Coordinates of N, CA and C in Angstrom, one line a residue:
X1 N 5.9 -10.5 1.6 CA 4.6 -10.0 1.1 C 4.7 -9.7 -0.4
X2 N 3.8 -10.2 -1.1 CA 3.7 -9.9 -2.6 C 2.7 -8.9 -2.9
X3 N 3.1 -7.6 -3.2 CA 2.1 -6.6 -3.4 C 1.4 -6.6 -4.7
X4 N 1.9 -7.5 -5.6 CA 1.3 -7.6 -6.9 C 1.9 -6.6 -7.9
X5 N 1.3 -6.4 -9.0 CA 1.9 -5.6 -10.1 C 2.0 -4.1 -9.7
X6 N 2.9 -3.5 -10.3 CA 3.0 -2.0 -10.2 C 1.9 -1.4 -11.1
X7 N 0.9 -0.7 -10.5 CA -0.2 -0.3 -11.3 C -0.1 1.1 -11.9
X8 N 1.1 1.7 -11.8 CA 1.2 3.1 -12.2 C 0.8 3.3 -13.6
X9 N 1.1 2.5 -14.6 CA 0.7 2.7 -15.9 C -0.8 2.6 -16.1
X10 N -1.4 1.6 -15.5 CA -2.8 1.5 -15.7 C -3.6 2.6 -14.9
X11 N -3.1 2.9 -13.7 CA -3.8 3.8 -12.9 C -3.8 5.2 -13.5
X12 N -2.7 5.5 -14.3 CA -2.6 6.8 -15.0 C -3.8 7.1 -15.9
X13 N -4.4 6.0 -16.5 CA -5.6 6.3 -17.3 C -6.8 5.7 -16.6
X14 N -6.9 5.7 -15.3 CA -8.0 5.3 -14.5 C -8.4 3.8 -14.7
X15 N -7.3 3.0 -14.7 CA -7.5 1.5 -14.9 C -6.8 0.8 -13.8
X16 N -7.4 -0.2 -13.2 CA -6.8 -1.0 -12.1 C -6.7 -2.4 -12.6
X17 N -5.6 -3.1 -12.5 CA -5.5 -4.5 -12.8 C -6.1 -5.3 -11.6
X18 N -6.6 -6.5 -12.0 CA -7.2 -7.4 -11.0 C -7.3 -8.8 -11.5
X19 N -7.9 -9.7 -10.7 CA -8.0 -11.1 -11.1 C -9.4 -11.6 -10.8
X20 N -9.9 -12.4 -11.7 CA -11.2 -13.1 -11.5 C -11.0 -14.5 -11.3
X21 N -11.6 -15.1 -10.2 CA -11.5 -16.6 -10.0 C -12.7 -17.2 -10.8
X22 N -12.3 -18.2 -11.6 CA -13.3 -18.9 -12.4 C -13.1 -20.4 -12.3
X23 N -14.0 -21.2 -13.0 CA -13.8 -22.7 -13.0 C -12.5 -23.1 -13.6
X24 N -11.9 -22.3 -14.5 CA -10.7 -22.7 -15.1 C -9.5 -22.1 -14.4
X25 N -9.7 -21.5 -13.2 CA -8.6 -20.9 -12.5 C -8.7 -19.4 -12.6
X26 N -7.8 -18.7 -12.0 CA -7.8 -17.2 -12.1 C -7.4 -16.7 -13.4
X27 N -8.0 -15.5 -13.8 CA -7.6 -14.9 -15.1 C -7.4 -13.4 -14.8
X28 N -6.4 -12.8 -15.5 CA -6.2 -11.4 -15.3 C -7.2 -10.5 -16.0
X29 N -7.6 -9.4 -15.4 CA -8.6 -8.5 -16.0 C -8.1 -7.1 -15.7
X30 N -8.7 -6.2 -16.5 CA -8.5 -4.8 -16.2 C -9.8 -4.1 -15.9
X31 N -9.8 -3.3 -14.9 CA -11.0 -2.6 -14.4 C -10.9 -1.1 -14.6
X32 N -11.6 -0.7 -15.7 CA -11.5 0.8 -16.0 C -12.6 1.5 -15.3
X33 N -12.2 2.6 -14.6 CA -13.2 3.4 -13.8 C -13.8 4.5 -14.7
X34 N -15.1 4.4 -15.0 CA -15.8 5.3 -15.8 C -16.6 6.3 -14.9
X35 N -17.3 7.2 -15.6 CA -18.2 8.1 -14.8 C -19.4 7.4 -14.3
X36 N -19.9 6.4 -15.0 CA -21.2 5.8 -14.6 C -21.1 4.4 -14.2
X37 N -19.8 3.9 -14.0 CA -19.6 2.5 -13.6 C -18.2 2.1 -13.9
X38 N -18.0 0.8 -14.1 CA -16.7 0.2 -14.4 C -16.8 -0.7 -15.6
X39 N -15.7 -0.7 -16.4 CA -15.6 -1.5 -17.6 C -14.6 -2.6 -17.3
X40 N -15.1 -3.9 -17.4 CA -14.2 -5.1 -17.1 C -13.8 -5.7 -18.4
X41 N -12.5 -5.8 -18.6 CA -12.0 -6.5 -19.8 C -11.0 -7.5 -19.4
X42 N -10.8 -8.5 -20.3 CA -9.8 -9.5 -20.0 C -8.4 -9.0 -20.4
X43 N -7.4 -9.7 -19.9 CA -6.0 -9.3 -20.2 C -5.1 -10.6 -20.2
X44 N -4.3 -10.8 -21.2 CA -3.3 -11.9 -21.2 C -2.1 -11.4 -20.4
X45 N -1.2 -12.4 -20.2 CA 0.0 -12.1 -19.4 C 0.8 -11.0 -20.1
X46 N 0.8 -10.9 -21.4 CA 1.7 -9.9 -22.1 C 0.9 -8.6 -22.3
X47 N -0.3 -8.5 -21.7 CA -1.0 -7.2 -21.8 C -1.9 -7.1 -23.0
X48 N -1.9 -8.1 -23.9 CA -2.8 -8.0 -25.0 C -4.2 -8.5 -24.6
X49 N -5.3 -7.7 -25.0 CA -6.6 -8.1 -24.7 C -7.0 -9.5 -25.2
X50 N -7.9 -10.2 -24.4 CA -8.3 -11.5 -24.8 C -9.6 -11.4 -25.6
X51 N -10.1 -12.5 -26.1 CA -11.4 -12.5 -26.8 C -12.6 -12.4 -25.8
X52 N -12.3 -12.4 -24.5 CA -13.4 -12.2 -23.5 C -14.1 -10.9 -23.8
X53 N -15.4 -10.9 -23.9 CA -16.1 -9.7 -24.3 C -16.1 -8.7 -23.1
X54 N -15.7 -7.5 -23.3 CA -15.8 -6.5 -22.3 C -17.2 -6.3 -21.8
X55 N -17.3 -5.9 -20.5 CA -18.7 -5.6 -20.0 C -18.6 -4.4 -19.1
X56 N -19.6 -3.5 -19.2 CA -19.7 -2.4 -18.4 C -20.7 -2.7 -17.3
X57 N -20.3 -2.5 -16.0 CA -21.2 -2.6 -14.9 C -21.5 -1.2 -14.3
X58 N -22.8 -0.8 -14.4 CA -23.2 0.4 -13.7 C -22.9 0.3 -12.2
X59 N -22.8 1.4 -11.5 CA -22.5 1.4 -10.1 C -23.5 0.6 -9.3
X60 N -24.8 0.6 -9.7 CA -25.8 -0.2 -9.0 C -25.6 -1.7 -9.1
X61 N -24.8 -2.1 -10.1 CA -24.5 -3.6 -10.2 C -23.3 -4.1 -9.5
X62 N -22.7 -3.2 -8.7 CA -21.6 -3.6 -7.8 C -22.3 -3.8 -6.5
X63 N -22.4 -5.1 -6.1 CA -23.3 -5.4 -4.9 C -22.5 -5.4 -3.6
X64 N -21.2 -5.6 -3.6 CA -20.4 -5.6 -2.4 C -19.0 -5.1 -2.6
X65 N -18.4 -4.4 -1.7 CA -17.0 -4.0 -1.7 C -16.3 -4.4 -0.4
X66 N -15.2 -5.0 -0.6 CA -14.3 -5.3 0.6 C -13.0 -4.5 0.3
X67 N -12.5 -3.9 1.4 CA -11.2 -3.1 1.2 C -10.4 -3.1 2.5
X68 N -9.1 -3.1 2.3 CA -8.2 -2.9 3.4 C -6.8 -2.5 2.9
X69 N -6.1 -1.7 3.6 CA -4.8 -1.3 3.2 C -3.8 -2.0 4.2
X70 N -2.6 -2.1 3.8 CA -1.5 -2.8 4.5 C -0.2 -2.0 4.3
X71 N 0.8 -2.3 5.1 CA 2.0 -1.6 5.0 C 3.2 -2.6 5.2
X72 N 4.0 -2.6 4.2 CA 5.2 -3.5 4.2 C 6.4 -2.6 4.5
X73 N 7.3 -3.0 5.4 CA 8.4 -2.2 5.7 C 9.6 -3.0 6.2
X74 N 10.8 -2.5 5.9 CA 12.0 -3.1 6.4 C 13.1 -2.1 6.7
X75 N 13.9 -2.2 7.8 CA 14.8 -1.2 8.1 C 16.1 -1.3 7.2
X76 N 16.8 -0.2 7.2 CA 18.0 -0.1 6.4 C 19.1 0.2 7.4
X77 N 20.4 0.3 6.9 CA 21.5 0.6 7.8 C 21.6 2.1 8.1
X78 N 20.8 2.9 7.5 CA 20.8 4.4 7.8 C 19.8 4.8 8.7
X79 N 19.3 3.9 9.6 CA 18.2 4.3 10.6 C 17.0 4.8 9.9
X80 N 16.7 4.2 8.8 CA 15.4 4.5 8.1 C 14.7 3.2 7.8
X81 N 13.4 3.4 7.5 CA 12.6 2.2 7.1 C 12.0 2.5 5.7
X82 N 12.2 1.5 4.9 CA 11.6 1.6 3.5 C 10.2 1.0 3.6
X83 N 9.2 1.8 3.3 CA 7.8 1.3 3.5 C 7.1 1.4 2.1
X84 N 6.1 0.5 2.0 CA 5.3 0.4 0.8 C 3.9 0.1 1.2
X85 N 3.0 1.0 0.8 CA 1.6 0.9 1.1 C 1.0 -0.1 0.0
X86 N 0.1 -1.0 0.6 CA -0.5 -2.0 -0.2 C -2.0 -1.9 0.0
X87 N -2.8 -2.2 -1.1 CA -4.2 -2.0 -1.0 C -4.9 -3.3 -1.6
X88 N -5.8 -3.8 -0.7 CA -6.6 -5.0 -1.1 C -8.0 -4.5 -1.4
X89 N -8.5 -4.9 -2.5 CA -9.9 -4.6 -2.8 C -10.6 -5.8 -3.5
X90 N -11.8 -6.0 -3.1 CA -12.6 -7.1 -3.8 C -14.0 -6.5 -4.1
X91 N -14.4 -6.7 -5.4 CA -15.7 -6.2 -5.8 C -16.5 -7.4 -6.3
X92 N -17.7 -7.4 -5.8 CA -18.7 -8.5 -6.2 C -19.8 -7.8 -7.1
X93 N -20.0 -8.4 -8.2 CA -21.0 -7.8 -9.1 C -22.3 -8.6 -9.1
X94 N -23.4 -8.0 -9.6 CA -24.7 -8.6 -9.5 C -24.8 -10.0 -10.2
X95 N -23.9 -10.2 -11.2 CA -24.0 -11.5 -11.9 C -23.1 -12.6 -11.2
X96 N -22.5 -12.2 -10.0 CA -21.7 -13.2 -9.3 C -20.2 -13.1 -9.6
X97 N -19.8 -12.3 -10.5 CA -18.4 -12.1 -10.8 C -17.7 -11.4 -9.6
X98 N -16.6 -11.8 -9.2 CA -15.8 -11.2 -8.2 C -14.4 -10.9 -8.7
X99 N -14.0 -9.6 -8.6 CA -12.7 -9.1 -9.0 C -11.9 -8.7 -7.8
X100 N -10.7 -9.3 -7.7 CA -9.8 -9.0 -6.6 C -8.6 -8.3 -7.1
X101 N -8.2 -7.2 -6.4 CA -7.0 -6.5 -6.7 C -6.1 -6.4 -5.5
X102 N -4.8 -6.6 -5.6 CA -3.8 -6.3 -4.6 C -2.7 -5.5 -5.2
X103 N -2.7 -4.2 -4.9 CA -1.8 -3.3 -5.6 C -1.0 -2.4 -4.6
X104 N 0.1 -1.9 -5.1 CA 0.9 -1.1 -4.2 C 1.4 0.2 -4.8
X105 N 1.6 1.1 -3.9 CA 2.3 2.4 -4.3 C 3.8 2.2 -4.3
X106 N 4.5 3.0 -5.0 CA 6.0 2.9 -4.9 C 6.5 3.0 -3.5
X107 N 7.6 2.3 -3.2 CA 8.2 2.4 -1.8 C 8.7 3.8 -1.5
X108 N 8.7 4.2 -0.2 CA 9.2 5.4 0.2 C 10.1 5.2 1.5
X109 N 11.0 6.1 1.8 CA 11.9 6.0 2.9 C 11.4 6.9 4.0
X110 N 11.3 6.3 5.2 CA 10.8 7.1 6.4 C 11.8 6.9 7.5
X111 N 12.1 8.0 8.3 CA 13.0 7.8 9.5 C 12.4 6.7 10.4
X112 N 13.3 5.9 11.0 CA 12.8 4.8 11.8 C 12.0 5.2 13.0
X113 N 12.5 6.3 13.6 CA 11.8 6.8 14.8 C 10.3 7.2 14.5
X114 N 10.1 7.8 13.3 CA 8.7 8.1 12.9 C 7.9 6.8 12.7
X115 N 8.5 5.9 12.0 CA 7.8 4.6 11.7 C 7.4 3.9 13.0
X116 N 8.4 3.8 14.0 CA 8.1 3.0 15.2 C 7.1 3.6 16.1
X117 N 6.9 4.9 16.1 CA 5.9 5.5 16.9 C 4.5 5.6 16.3
X118 N 4.4 5.1 15.0 CA 3.1 5.1 14.4 C 2.7 6.4 13.8
X119 N 3.6 7.4 13.7 CA 3.3 8.7 13.3 C 3.3 8.8 11.8
X120 N 2.5 8.0 11.1 CA 2.3 8.0 9.7 C 0.9 8.2 9.4
X121 N 0.6 8.9 8.3 CA -0.8 9.0 7.9 C -1.3 7.6 7.6
X122 N -2.7 7.4 7.6 CA -3.2 6.1 7.3 C -3.0 5.7 5.9
X123 N -2.7 6.7 5.0 CA -2.3 6.3 3.6 C -1.6 7.5 3.1
X124 N -0.6 7.3 2.2 CA 0.2 8.4 1.7 C -0.4 9.0 0.4
X125 N 0.2 10.0 -0.2 CA -0.2 10.4 -1.5 C -0.1 9.2 -2.5
X126 N -1.1 8.9 -3.2 CA -1.2 7.6 -3.8 C -1.7 7.7 -5.3
X127 N -1.3 6.7 -6.1 CA -1.8 6.5 -7.4 C -3.0 5.6 -7.4
X128 N -2.9 4.6 -6.5 CA -4.0 3.6 -6.5 C -5.2 4.0 -5.7
X129 N -5.0 4.5 -4.5 CA -6.1 4.8 -3.6 C -7.2 5.7 -4.2
X130 N -6.8 6.8 -4.9 CA -7.9 7.7 -5.4 C -8.9 6.9 -6.3
X131 N -8.4 6.0 -7.1 CA -9.2 5.3 -8.0 C -10.2 4.3 -7.2
X132 N -9.6 3.7 -6.2 CA -10.4 2.8 -5.4 C -11.4 3.6 -4.6
X133 N -11.0 4.8 -4.1 CA -11.9 5.6 -3.4 C -13.1 6.1 -4.3
X134 N -12.7 6.4 -5.5 CA -13.8 6.8 -6.5 C -14.8 5.8 -6.7
X135 N -14.4 4.5 -6.8 CA -15.3 3.4 -6.9 C -16.2 3.3 -5.6
X136 N -15.5 3.4 -4.5 CA -16.2 3.2 -3.2 C -17.3 4.3 -3.0
X137 N -16.9 5.5 -3.4 CA -17.9 6.6 -3.1 C -19.2 6.4 -3.9
X138 N -19.0 6.1 -5.2 CA -20.2 5.9 -6.0 C -21.1 4.7 -5.5
X139 N -20.4 3.6 -5.2 CA -21.1 2.3 -4.8 C -21.7 2.6 -3.4
X140 N -21.0 3.2 -2.5 CA -21.6 3.5 -1.2 C -22.9 4.3 -1.3
X141 N -22.9 5.3 -2.1 CA -24.1 6.1 -2.3 C -25.3 5.2 -2.6
X142 N -25.1 4.3 -3.6 CA -26.2 3.4 -4.1 C -26.5 2.4 -3.0
X143 N -25.5 1.8 -2.3 CA -25.8 0.8 -1.3 C -26.5 1.4 -0.1
X144 N -26.1 2.6 0.3 CA -26.6 3.3 1.5 C -28.1 3.5 1.3
X145 N -28.5 3.9 0.1 CA -29.9 4.1 -0.2 C -30.7 2.8 -0.1
X146 N -30.1 1.8 -0.6 CA -30.8 0.4 -0.5 C -30.9 0.0 1.0
X147 N -29.8 0.2 1.7 CA -29.8 -0.3 3.1 C -30.8 0.5 3.9
X148 N -30.9 1.8 3.7 CA -31.8 2.6 4.5 C -33.3 2.2 4.2
X149 N -33.5 1.9 2.9 CA -34.9 1.4 2.5 C -35.2 0.1 3.2
X150 N -34.2 -0.8 3.2 CA -34.4 -2.1 3.8 C -34.7 -2.0 5.3
X151 N -33.9 -1.2 6.0 CA -34.1 -1.0 7.4 C -35.5 -0.3 7.7
X152 N -35.9 0.7 6.9 CA -37.1 1.4 7.1 C -38.3 0.4 6.9
X153 N -38.1 -0.6 6.1 CA -39.2 -1.6 5.8 C -39.2 -2.7 6.8
X154 N -38.3 -2.6 7.8 CA -38.3 -3.6 8.9 C -37.4 -4.8 8.5
X155 N -36.6 -4.7 7.5 CA -35.6 -5.7 7.1 C -34.3 -5.6 7.8
X156 N -33.4 -6.5 7.4 CA -32.1 -6.6 7.9 C -31.0 -6.5 6.8
X157 N -29.9 -6.0 7.1 CA -28.8 -5.9 6.1 C -27.6 -6.6 6.7
X158 N -26.9 -7.5 6.0 CA -25.8 -8.2 6.5 C -24.5 -7.5 6.1
X159 N -23.6 -7.4 7.1 CA -22.3 -6.9 6.9 C -21.3 -8.0 7.4
X160 N -21.2 -9.1 6.8 CA -20.4 -10.2 7.2 C -20.8 -10.7 8.6
X161 N -20.0 -10.6 9.6 CA -20.3 -11.1 11.0 C -21.3 -10.1 11.7
X162 N -21.6 -9.0 11.1 CA -22.5 -8.1 11.7 C -23.8 -8.0 10.9
X163 N -25.0 -7.9 11.7 CA -26.3 -7.7 11.0 C -26.9 -6.4 11.6
X164 N -27.4 -5.6 10.7 CA -28.1 -4.4 11.0 C -29.6 -4.5 10.9
X165 N -30.3 -3.9 11.8 CA -31.7 -3.7 11.6 C -32.1 -2.3 12.1
X166 N -33.3 -2.0 12.2 CA -33.7 -0.6 12.6 C -33.3 -0.2 14.0
X167 N -33.1 -1.2 14.9 CA -32.7 -1.0 16.3 C -31.3 -0.9 16.5
X168 N -30.4 -1.6 15.7 CA -29.0 -1.6 16.0 C -28.3 -2.7 15.2
X169 N -27.2 -3.1 15.8 CA -26.3 -4.1 15.2 C -26.4 -5.4 16.1
X170 N -26.2 -6.5 15.4 CA -26.1 -7.8 16.1 C -24.7 -8.4 15.8
X171 N -24.0 -8.9 16.8 CA -22.7 -9.6 16.6 C -22.8 -10.8 17.5
X172 N -22.8 -12.0 16.9 CA -23.0 -13.2 17.7 C -24.2 -13.1 18.6
X173 N -24.0 -13.2 19.9 CA -25.2 -13.1 20.8 C -25.4 -11.7 21.4
X174 N -24.7 -10.7 20.8 CA -24.7 -9.4 21.4 C -25.6 -8.5 20.5
X175 N -26.5 -7.8 21.1 CA -27.3 -6.7 20.4 C -26.7 -5.4 20.9
X176 N -26.4 -4.5 19.9 CA -25.8 -3.2 20.2 C -26.7 -2.2 19.6
X177 N -27.5 -1.5 20.4 CA -28.4 -0.4 19.9 C -27.6 0.7 19.2
X178 N -28.2 1.3 18.2 CA -27.4 2.3 17.5 C -27.0 3.4 18.4
X179 N -27.9 3.8 19.4 CA -27.5 4.9 20.2 C -26.4 4.6 21.2
X180 N -26.1 3.3 21.3 CA -25.0 2.9 22.3 C -23.6 3.0 21.6
X181 N -23.6 3.1 20.3 CA -22.3 3.1 19.5 C -21.6 4.5 19.7
X182 N -20.4 4.5 20.2 CA -19.7 5.7 20.3 C -18.6 5.9 19.3
X183 N -18.1 4.8 18.8 CA -17.1 4.8 17.7 C -17.4 3.6 16.8
X184 N -17.4 3.8 15.5 CA -17.5 2.7 14.5 C -16.8 3.2 13.3
X185 N -15.6 2.7 13.0 CA -14.8 3.2 11.8 C -13.8 2.1 11.4
X186 N -13.5 2.2 10.1 CA -12.3 1.5 9.6 C -11.1 2.2 10.0
X187 N -10.0 1.5 10.4 CA -8.7 2.1 10.7 C -7.6 1.0 10.4
X188 N -6.5 1.6 10.1 CA -5.3 0.8 9.9 C -4.3 1.2 11.0
X189 N -3.8 0.3 11.8 CA -2.8 0.6 12.8 C -1.5 -0.3 12.5
X190 N -0.4 0.4 12.3 CA 0.8 -0.4 12.0 C 1.8 -0.4 13.1
X191 N 1.7 0.5 14.1 CA 2.5 0.5 15.3 C 1.9 1.3 16.3
X192 N 1.6 0.8 17.5 CA 1.0 1.5 18.6 C 1.2 0.8 19.9
X193 N 1.4 1.5 20.9 CA 1.5 0.9 22.3 C 0.1 0.6 22.8
X194 N -0.9 1.2 22.2 CA -2.3 1.0 22.8 C -3.1 0.0 22.1
X195 N -2.6 -0.5 20.9 CA -3.4 -1.4 20.1 C -2.7 -2.8 20.0
X196 N -3.4 -3.8 20.5 CA -2.8 -5.2 20.3 C -3.0 -5.7 18.9
X197 N -4.2 -5.3 18.3 CA -4.5 -5.8 17.0 C -4.0 -4.8 15.9
X198 N -2.8 -5.1 15.4 CA -2.3 -4.2 14.4 C -2.9 -4.7 13.0
X199 N -3.0 -3.7 12.1 CA -3.5 -4.1 10.8 C -4.8 -3.3 10.5
X200 N -5.5 -3.8 9.5 CA -6.8 -3.1 9.1 C -8.0 -3.8 9.7
X201 N -8.7 -3.0 10.5 CA -9.8 -3.5 11.2 C -11.0 -2.6 11.2
X202 N -12.2 -3.1 11.3 CA -13.4 -2.4 11.7 C -13.3 -2.3 13.3
X203 N -13.2 -1.1 13.8 CA -13.1 -0.9 15.2 C -14.3 -0.2 15.8
X204 N -14.9 -0.8 16.8 CA -16.2 -0.3 17.3 C -16.1 -0.2 18.9
X205 N -16.5 0.9 19.4 CA -16.7 1.1 20.8 C -18.2 1.4 21.1
X206 N -18.7 0.7 22.2 CA -20.1 1.0 22.5 C -20.3 0.8 24.0
X207 N -21.4 1.4 24.5 CA -21.7 1.4 25.9 C -22.0 0.0 26.3
X208 N -21.5 -0.4 27.5 CA -21.8 -1.7 28.0 C -22.9 -1.6 29.1
X209 N -24.1 -2.0 28.7 CA -25.3 -1.8 29.6 C -25.2 -2.8 30.7
X210 N -24.4 -3.8 30.6 CA -24.3 -4.8 31.7 C -23.1 -4.6 32.7
X211 N -22.5 -3.4 32.5 CA -21.3 -3.2 33.3 C -21.6 -3.0 34.8
X212 N -22.7 -2.4 35.1 CA -23.1 -2.2 36.5 C -22.4 -0.9 37.0
X213 N -22.7 -0.6 38.2 CA -22.2 0.7 38.8 C -20.7 0.8 38.8
X214 N -20.0 -0.3 39.1 CA -18.5 -0.2 39.2 C -17.8 -0.8 37.9
X215 N -18.6 -1.2 37.0 CA -18.0 -1.8 35.8 C -17.5 -0.7 34.8
X216 N -16.5 -1.1 33.9 CA -16.1 -0.1 32.9 C -17.2 0.1 31.9
X217 N -17.5 1.3 31.6 CA -18.8 1.6 30.8 C -18.8 1.3 29.3
X218 N -17.6 0.9 28.8 CA -17.5 0.6 27.3 C -17.0 -0.7 27.0
X219 N -17.4 -1.2 25.9 CA -16.8 -2.4 25.3 C -16.3 -2.1 23.9
X220 N -15.4 -3.0 23.4 CA -14.8 -2.8 22.1 C -14.9 -4.0 21.3
X221 N -15.0 -3.8 20.0 CA -15.1 -4.9 19.0 C -14.1 -4.6 17.9
X222 N -13.3 -5.6 17.6 CA -12.3 -5.5 16.5 C -12.6 -6.7 15.5
X223 N -12.8 -6.3 14.2 CA -13.1 -7.3 13.2 C -12.2 -7.0 12.0
X224 N -11.4 -8.0 11.5 CA -10.6 -7.8 10.3 C -11.4 -7.1 9.2
X225 N -10.9 -6.1 8.6 CA -11.6 -5.3 7.6 C -12.1 -6.2 6.5
X226 N -11.3 -7.1 6.0 CA -11.7 -7.9 4.8 C -12.7 -8.9 5.2
X227 N -13.1 -9.0 6.4 CA -14.3 -9.9 6.8 C -15.6 -9.1 6.8
X228 N -15.5 -7.8 6.6 CA -16.7 -7.0 6.6 C -17.0 -6.3 5.3
X229 N -17.9 -6.7 4.5 CA -18.2 -6.0 3.2 C -18.9 -4.7 3.5
X230 N -18.6 -3.8 2.6 CA -19.4 -2.5 2.6 C -19.2 -1.7 3.9
X231 N -18.0 -1.6 4.4 CA -17.7 -0.9 5.7 C -18.2 0.5 5.6
X232 N -18.0 1.2 4.5 CA -18.3 2.6 4.4 C -19.8 2.8 4.5
X233 N -20.6 1.9 4.1 CA -22.1 1.9 4.3 C -22.4 1.8 5.7
X234 N -21.8 0.8 6.4 CA -22.0 0.6 7.8 C -21.6 1.8 8.6
X235 N -20.4 2.4 8.3 CA -20.0 3.7 9.0 C -21.0 4.8 8.9
X236 N -21.6 4.9 7.7 CA -22.5 6.0 7.5 C -23.9 5.7 8.2
X237 N -24.3 4.5 8.2 CA -25.5 4.1 8.9 C -25.3 4.4 10.4
X238 N -24.2 4.0 11.0 CA -23.9 4.2 12.4 C -23.8 5.7 12.7
X239 N -23.2 6.5 11.9 CA -23.1 7.9 12.1 C -24.4 8.6 12.1
X240 N -25.4 8.2 11.3 CA -26.7 8.8 11.2 C -27.5 8.4 12.4
X241 N -27.3 7.2 13.0 CA -28.2 6.7 14.0 C -27.6 6.7 15.5
X242 N -26.3 6.7 15.6 CA -25.7 6.6 17.0 C -25.9 7.9 17.7
X243 N -25.9 7.8 19.0 CA -26.0 9.0 19.9 C -24.8 9.7 20.0

């Protein structure tokens, strides 16, 4: 696994490194987190700014956010596991620019017994995550207001493989009314006897109306987190509308 550059120096002054895919191939950029949005600037391999003009994007001009965390680990001879938390983020802006970041926190050592039983927090004290969370919080507030207005007007909002309308969610041929959703959340599972799908997923539980008298009353849906844009908006919509 390649976690990308160590972001500690940039993160210290509220800046995240990333890459933009363009017609001439990927180019390195810096994403500075401001109070009212983000400032995107170019960066050469040696860290010197390019002639690419910096641009500030207000929060309202970030149209989609994808996010997932991951965990890299390897055992040592001392019955410990060296772990390193990794964060994937992709931002899409109103002008079509997409900035992708894959960053990691410094490695830490954990007792192997703790690691194997999954008894770790979903994320550790972090340099990277607070900056990403700061972006997500502002963008989610803006997107949630837009989504609620769209649903109230009878429209639909797309979340990758899921579509939301005033009545609920649609996934392939399944309609899931809001009131039937019992759990809808992002989660990262790195070790568990109860979960086959390890990793970062949108995990949803909902009532199965077709189960019948003797059927199990719930169904589950697992979708890789990076396939679902704006998960935090979807979580908040479901929390407001589910029974």
